[in-house]
Tab-separated table of N, CA and C in Angstrom:
chain	number	residue	atom	x	y	z
A	265	ALA	N	-141.766	-6.767	70.493
A	265	ALA	CA	-140.465	-6.849	71.817
A	265	ALA	C	-139.355	-7.809	71.490
A	266	ALA	N	-138.295	-7.626	72.020
A	266	ALA	CA	-137.154	-9.119	72.254
A	266	ALA	C	-137.407	-9.279	73.599
A	267	ALA	N	-137.236	-10.605	72.944
A	267	ALA	CA	-137.426	-11.582	74.711
A	267	ALA	C	-136.553	-11.189	75.289
A	268	ALA	N	-136.799	-11.701	76.830
A	268	ALA	CA	-135.791	-11.295	77.992
A	268	ALA	C	-133.993	-11.901	77.643
A	269	LEU	N	-133.292	-11.001	78.165
A	269	LEU	CA	-132.291	-12.404	77.895
A	269	LEU	C	-131.680	-12.510	78.809
A	270	SER	N	-130.718	-13.800	78.700
A	270	SER	CA	-130.776	-14.532	80.058
A	270	SER	C	-129.223	-14.514	80.904
A	271	ALA	N	-128.790	-15.012	81.635
A	271	ALA	CA	-127.560	-15.161	82.265
A	271	ALA	C	-126.426	-15.294	81.357
A	272	GLU	N	-126.637	-16.061	80.203
A	272	GLU	CA	-125.815	-16.804	79.262
A	272	GLU	C	-125.670	-15.190	78.386
A	273	ASP	N	-126.558	-14.585	78.091
A	273	ASP	CA	-126.093	-13.659	77.252
A	273	ASP	C	-125.320	-12.416	78.147
A	274	GLY	N	-125.697	-12.525	78.941
A	274	GLY	CA	-125.011	-11.737	80.443
A	274	GLY	C	-123.532	-11.907	80.205
A	275	LYS	N	-123.123	-13.186	79.913
A	275	LYS	CA	-121.688	-13.628	80.082
A	275	LYS	C	-121.336	-12.463	79.171
A	276	ALA	N	-121.546	-12.754	77.855
A	276	ALA	CA	-120.962	-12.101	76.528
A	276	ALA	C	-120.549	-10.497	77.115
A	277	LEU	N	-121.485	-10.425	77.944
A	277	LEU	CA	-121.326	-8.626	77.994
A	277	LEU	C	-120.698	-8.351	79.467
A	278	TYR	N	-120.680	-9.543	80.211
A	278	TYR	CA	-119.936	-9.123	81.117
A	278	TYR	C	-118.751	-9.318	80.692
A	279	ASP	N	-118.439	-10.211	79.980
A	279	ASP	CA	-117.035	-10.508	79.590
A	279	ASP	C	-116.193	-9.326	79.067
A	280	LYS	N	-117.146	-8.478	78.045
A	280	LYS	CA	-116.712	-7.155	77.308
A	280	LYS	C	-116.743	-6.115	78.163
A	281	ASN	N	-117.338	-5.912	79.324
A	281	ASN	CA	-117.552	-4.935	79.883
A	281	ASN	C	-117.737	-5.155	81.345
A	282	CYS	N	-117.143	-6.101	82.257
A	282	CYS	CA	-116.673	-5.940	83.312
A	282	CYS	C	-115.273	-6.779	83.740
A	283	ALA	N	-115.336	-7.985	83.067
A	283	ALA	CA	-114.075	-9.056	83.297
A	283	ALA	C	-112.868	-8.209	83.265
A	284	LYS	N	-112.420	-7.286	82.883
A	284	LYS	CA	-111.233	-6.333	83.023
A	284	LYS	C	-110.805	-5.895	84.073
A	285	CYS	N	-111.851	-5.753	84.858
A	285	CYS	CA	-111.298	-5.148	86.325
A	285	CYS	C	-111.992	-6.359	87.092
A	286	HIS	N	-113.624	-6.887	87.304
A	286	HIS	CA	-114.055	-7.530	87.874
A	286	HIS	C	-113.400	-9.168	87.890
A	287	GLY	N	-112.496	-9.571	86.728
A	287	GLY	CA	-112.029	-10.954	86.529
A	287	GLY	C	-113.046	-11.314	85.912
A	288	GLU	N	-113.277	-12.476	85.000
A	288	GLU	CA	-114.036	-13.513	84.545
A	288	GLU	C	-114.744	-13.980	85.499
A	289	ASP	N	-113.765	-14.539	86.382
A	289	ASP	CA	-114.593	-15.237	87.520
A	289	ASP	C	-115.145	-14.109	88.901
A	290	GLY	N	-114.929	-13.008	89.091
A	290	GLY	CA	-115.807	-12.299	89.957
A	290	GLY	C	-114.919	-11.777	90.899
A	291	LYS	N	-113.956	-12.782	90.996
A	291	LYS	CA	-113.055	-12.302	92.108
A	291	LYS	C	-112.385	-11.042	92.273
A	292	GLY	N	-112.134	-10.224	90.779
A	292	GLY	CA	-111.410	-9.030	91.273
A	292	GLY	C	-109.830	-8.717	91.240
A	293	GLN	N	-109.332	-10.094	90.886
A	293	GLN	CA	-107.842	-10.567	90.912
A	293	GLN	C	-107.340	-10.076	89.890
A	294	THR	N	-107.826	-8.826	89.018
A	294	THR	CA	-106.728	-8.408	88.050
A	294	THR	C	-106.165	-7.214	88.378
A	295	LYS	N	-105.379	-6.983	87.466
A	295	LYS	CA	-104.217	-5.927	88.090
A	295	LYS	C	-105.026	-4.544	88.285
A	296	MET	N	-106.144	-4.146	87.399
A	296	MET	CA	-107.060	-3.054	87.861
A	296	MET	C	-108.026	-3.334	88.661
A	297	GLY	N	-108.578	-4.735	89.197
A	297	GLY	CA	-109.105	-5.356	90.130
A	297	GLY	C	-108.303	-4.781	91.375
A	298	GLN	N	-106.951	-5.539	91.621
A	298	GLN	CA	-106.495	-4.991	92.927
A	298	GLN	C	-105.725	-3.613	92.765
A	299	LYS	N	-106.040	-2.717	92.253
A	299	LYS	CA	-105.371	-1.118	92.478
A	299	LYS	C	-106.412	-0.491	93.002
A	300	MET	N	-107.736	-1.102	92.150
A	300	MET	CA	-109.223	-0.409	92.700
A	300	MET	C	-109.916	-1.136	93.622
A	301	ASN	N	-108.934	-2.116	94.548
A	301	ASN	CA	-109.313	-3.015	95.800
A	301	ASN	C	-110.998	-3.274	95.398
A	302	ILE	N	-111.123	-4.031	94.466
A	302	ILE	CA	-111.995	-4.175	94.078
A	302	ILE	C	-112.674	-5.542	95.243
A	303	LYS	N	-114.018	-5.836	95.473
A	303	LYS	CA	-114.539	-6.837	96.530
A	303	LYS	C	-114.470	-7.992	95.239
A	304	ASP	N	-114.568	-9.115	95.990
A	304	ASP	CA	-114.478	-10.949	95.596
A	304	ASP	C	-116.134	-11.142	95.536
A	305	TYR	N	-116.392	-10.559	94.184
A	305	TYR	CA	-118.117	-11.235	93.821
A	305	TYR	C	-118.288	-12.436	93.553
A	306	SER	N	-117.397	-13.411	93.849
A	306	SER	CA	-117.644	-14.784	93.678
A	306	SER	C	-118.015	-15.539	95.602
A	307	ASP	N	-117.599	-14.650	96.344
A	307	ASP	CA	-118.468	-14.789	97.965
A	307	ASP	C	-119.323	-14.153	97.749
A	308	ALA	N	-120.140	-14.990	98.244
A	308	ALA	CA	-121.542	-14.989	98.677
A	308	ALA	C	-122.206	-14.008	99.170
A	309	LYS	N	-120.998	-13.577	100.492
A	309	LYS	CA	-121.329	-12.300	101.632
A	309	LYS	C	-121.447	-10.715	101.079
A	310	ASN	N	-120.435	-10.905	99.634
A	310	ASN	CA	-120.192	-9.715	99.199
A	310	ASN	C	-121.362	-9.769	98.256
A	311	GLN	N	-121.947	-10.714	97.597
A	311	GLN	CA	-122.875	-10.526	96.588
A	311	GLN	C	-124.256	-10.353	97.266
A	312	ALA	N	-124.454	-10.628	98.446
A	312	ALA	CA	-125.534	-10.440	98.928
A	312	ALA	C	-125.637	-8.579	99.417
A	313	ALA	N	-124.477	-7.929	99.834
A	313	ALA	CA	-124.344	-6.921	100.293
A	313	ALA	C	-125.161	-5.814	98.901
A	314	VAL	N	-124.850	-6.302	97.510
A	314	VAL	CA	-125.498	-5.560	96.821
A	314	VAL	C	-126.897	-6.393	95.879
A	315	SER	N	-127.997	-5.619	95.986
A	315	SER	CA	-129.203	-5.471	95.525
A	315	SER	C	-129.232	-6.088	94.014
A	316	ASP	N	-130.222	-6.399	92.866
A	316	ASP	CA	-129.909	-6.017	92.135
A	316	ASP	C	-130.307	-4.860	91.360
A	317	ASP	N	-130.863	-4.292	92.108
A	317	ASP	CA	-131.465	-2.401	91.657
A	317	ASP	C	-129.907	-2.002	91.892
A	318	LYS	N	-129.198	-2.216	92.739
A	318	LYS	CA	-127.546	-1.192	93.208
A	318	LYS	C	-126.758	-1.821	92.425
A	319	ALA	N	-126.835	-3.102	91.890
A	319	ALA	CA	-125.679	-3.423	90.819
A	319	ALA	C	-126.439	-3.167	89.364
A	320	PHE	N	-127.608	-2.855	88.872
A	320	PHE	CA	-128.001	-2.546	87.899
A	320	PHE	C	-128.118	-0.760	87.688
A	321	LYS	N	-127.804	-0.129	88.388
A	321	LYS	CA	-127.486	1.182	88.875
A	321	LYS	C	-126.162	1.783	88.554
A	322	ALA	N	-125.408	0.565	89.012
A	322	ALA	CA	-123.932	0.859	88.916
A	322	ALA	C	-123.146	0.611	87.714
A	323	ILE	N	-123.684	-0.295	86.785
A	323	ILE	CA	-123.626	-0.788	85.433
A	323	ILE	C	-124.098	0.332	84.641
A	324	LYS	N	-125.431	0.878	85.214
A	324	LYS	CA	-125.913	2.258	83.981
A	324	LYS	C	-125.082	3.316	84.080
A	325	GLU	N	-125.221	3.543	85.572
A	325	GLU	CA	-124.499	5.048	85.565
A	325	GLU	C	-123.304	5.266	85.978
A	326	GLY	N	-122.502	4.091	86.633
A	326	GLY	CA	-121.209	4.053	86.612
A	326	GLY	C	-121.029	3.955	88.597
A	327	VAL	N	-120.128	4.057	89.071
A	327	VAL	CA	-119.852	4.440	90.465
A	327	VAL	C	-118.613	5.525	90.730
A	328	MET	N	-119.432	6.727	91.528
A	328	MET	CA	-118.761	7.456	91.852
A	328	MET	C	-118.035	8.030	93.456
A	329	ASP	N	-117.165	7.955	93.575
A	329	ASP	CA	-116.635	8.410	95.335
A	329	ASP	C	-116.659	10.011	95.456
A	330	GLY	N	-117.481	10.869	95.287
A	330	GLY	CA	-116.988	12.356	95.503
A	330	GLY	C	-116.613	12.584	93.853
A	331	ASP	N	-115.862	13.087	93.713
A	331	ASP	CA	-115.588	13.027	92.146
A	331	ASP	C	-114.797	12.327	91.797
A	332	LYS	N	-114.393	10.911	92.133
A	332	LYS	CA	-113.710	10.167	91.858
A	332	LYS	C	-114.693	8.676	91.181
A	333	THR	N	-114.031	8.304	89.865
A	333	THR	CA	-114.747	7.545	89.415
A	333	THR	C	-113.934	6.178	89.662
A	334	LEU	N	-115.129	5.647	90.338
A	334	LEU	CA	-114.700	4.440	90.658
A	334	LEU	C	-114.825	2.871	89.627
A	335	MET	N	-116.161	3.338	89.044
A	335	MET	CA	-116.561	2.323	87.792
A	335	MET	C	-117.252	3.350	86.798
A	336	LYS	N	-116.913	3.115	85.875
A	336	LYS	CA	-117.656	3.944	84.258
A	336	LYS	C	-118.690	2.875	84.202
A	337	PRO	N	-119.519	3.912	84.108
A	337	PRO	CA	-120.994	3.365	83.210
A	337	PRO	C	-120.385	2.684	82.221
A	338	ALA	N	-121.154	1.274	81.853
A	338	ALA	CA	-121.299	0.513	80.836
A	338	ALA	C	-121.528	1.354	79.340
A	339	LYS	N	-121.118	1.337	78.441
A	339	LYS	CA	-121.318	2.179	77.017
A	339	LYS	C	-122.292	0.946	76.032
A	340	ASP	N	-123.303	1.683	75.370
A	340	ASP	CA	-124.000	1.216	74.351
A	340	ASP	C	-124.230	0.231	75.003
A	341	VAL	N	-125.553	-0.149	76.105
A	341	VAL	CA	-126.115	-1.078	76.545
A	341	VAL	C	-127.245	-0.680	76.971
A	342	SER	N	-128.375	-1.660	76.426
A	342	SER	CA	-129.721	-1.570	76.557
A	342	SER	C	-129.970	-1.692	78.570
A	343	ASP	N	-131.239	-1.412	78.853
A	343	ASP	CA	-131.780	-1.955	80.293
A	343	ASP	C	-131.763	-3.264	79.903
A	344	ASP	N	-132.364	-4.548	78.976
A	344	ASP	CA	-132.108	-5.278	79.036
A	344	ASP	C	-130.767	-6.159	79.193
A	345	GLU	N	-129.563	-5.639	78.353
A	345	GLU	CA	-128.473	-6.324	78.771
A	345	GLU	C	-127.951	-6.075	79.534
A	346	ILE	N	-128.268	-4.922	80.489
A	346	ILE	CA	-127.863	-4.878	81.885
A	346	ILE	C	-128.171	-5.618	82.856
A	347	LYS	N	-129.780	-6.334	82.745
A	347	LYS	CA	-130.463	-6.872	83.400
A	347	LYS	C	-129.858	-8.029	83.305
A	348	ALA	N	-129.628	-8.681	82.202
A	348	ALA	CA	-128.863	-9.915	81.581
A	348	ALA	C	-127.645	-10.094	82.559
A	349	MET	N	-126.935	-8.437	82.340
A	349	MET	CA	-125.393	-8.658	83.187
A	349	MET	C	-125.650	-9.195	84.719
A	350	VAL	N	-126.275	-8.105	84.985
A	350	VAL	CA	-126.746	-8.802	86.739
A	350	VAL	C	-127.179	-10.100	87.008
A	351	ALA	N	-127.994	-10.941	85.666
A	351	ALA	CA	-128.474	-12.407	85.907
A	351	ALA	C	-126.885	-12.708	86.038
A	352	TYR	N	-125.870	-12.347	85.184
A	352	TYR	CA	-125.140	-13.761	85.117
A	352	TYR	C	-123.924	-13.179	86.393
A	353	PHE	N	-124.116	-11.586	86.486
A	353	PHE	CA	-123.182	-11.757	87.948
A	353	PHE	C	-123.436	-12.806	88.900
A	354	ARG	N	-124.544	-13.028	89.418
A	354	ARG	CA	-125.302	-13.889	90.446
A	354	ARG	C	-125.038	-14.956	90.135
A	355	THR	N	-124.168	-15.752	88.968
A	355	THR	CA	-123.830	-16.937	88.836
A	355	THR	C	-122.299	-17.170	89.157
A	356	LEU	N	-122.044	-15.877	89.424
A	356	LEU	CA	-120.809	-16.109	90.128
A	356	LEU	C	-120.631	-16.399	91.194
A	357	LYS	N	-121.268	-16.289	92.409
A	357	LYS	CA	-121.380	-16.606	93.610
A	357	LYS	C	-121.025	-18.012	94.090
A	358	LYS	N	-120.409	-18.442	94.578
A	358	LYS	CA	-119.844	-19.904	94.941
A	358	LYS	C	-120.377	-20.318	96.123
């Protein structure tokens, strides 16, 4: 079995799958992030509102609002890679 991935491993996956909208710093101040009104996840209060399970589910399944896709599911990532992304996501909190 592969060793558990670290938050450091999650950074590369985050940069590839998440930063386009959420920004490298998690603030959501990208063109797409502003258009989608993405929360600032460098803010501890916004992070506290998202459990690890909820973040995992959002990355794996995407986020929908009715029939509108707010966030596409990450493609070609394993559950362990998603856990690493969530771990990295937690490091964005200031």
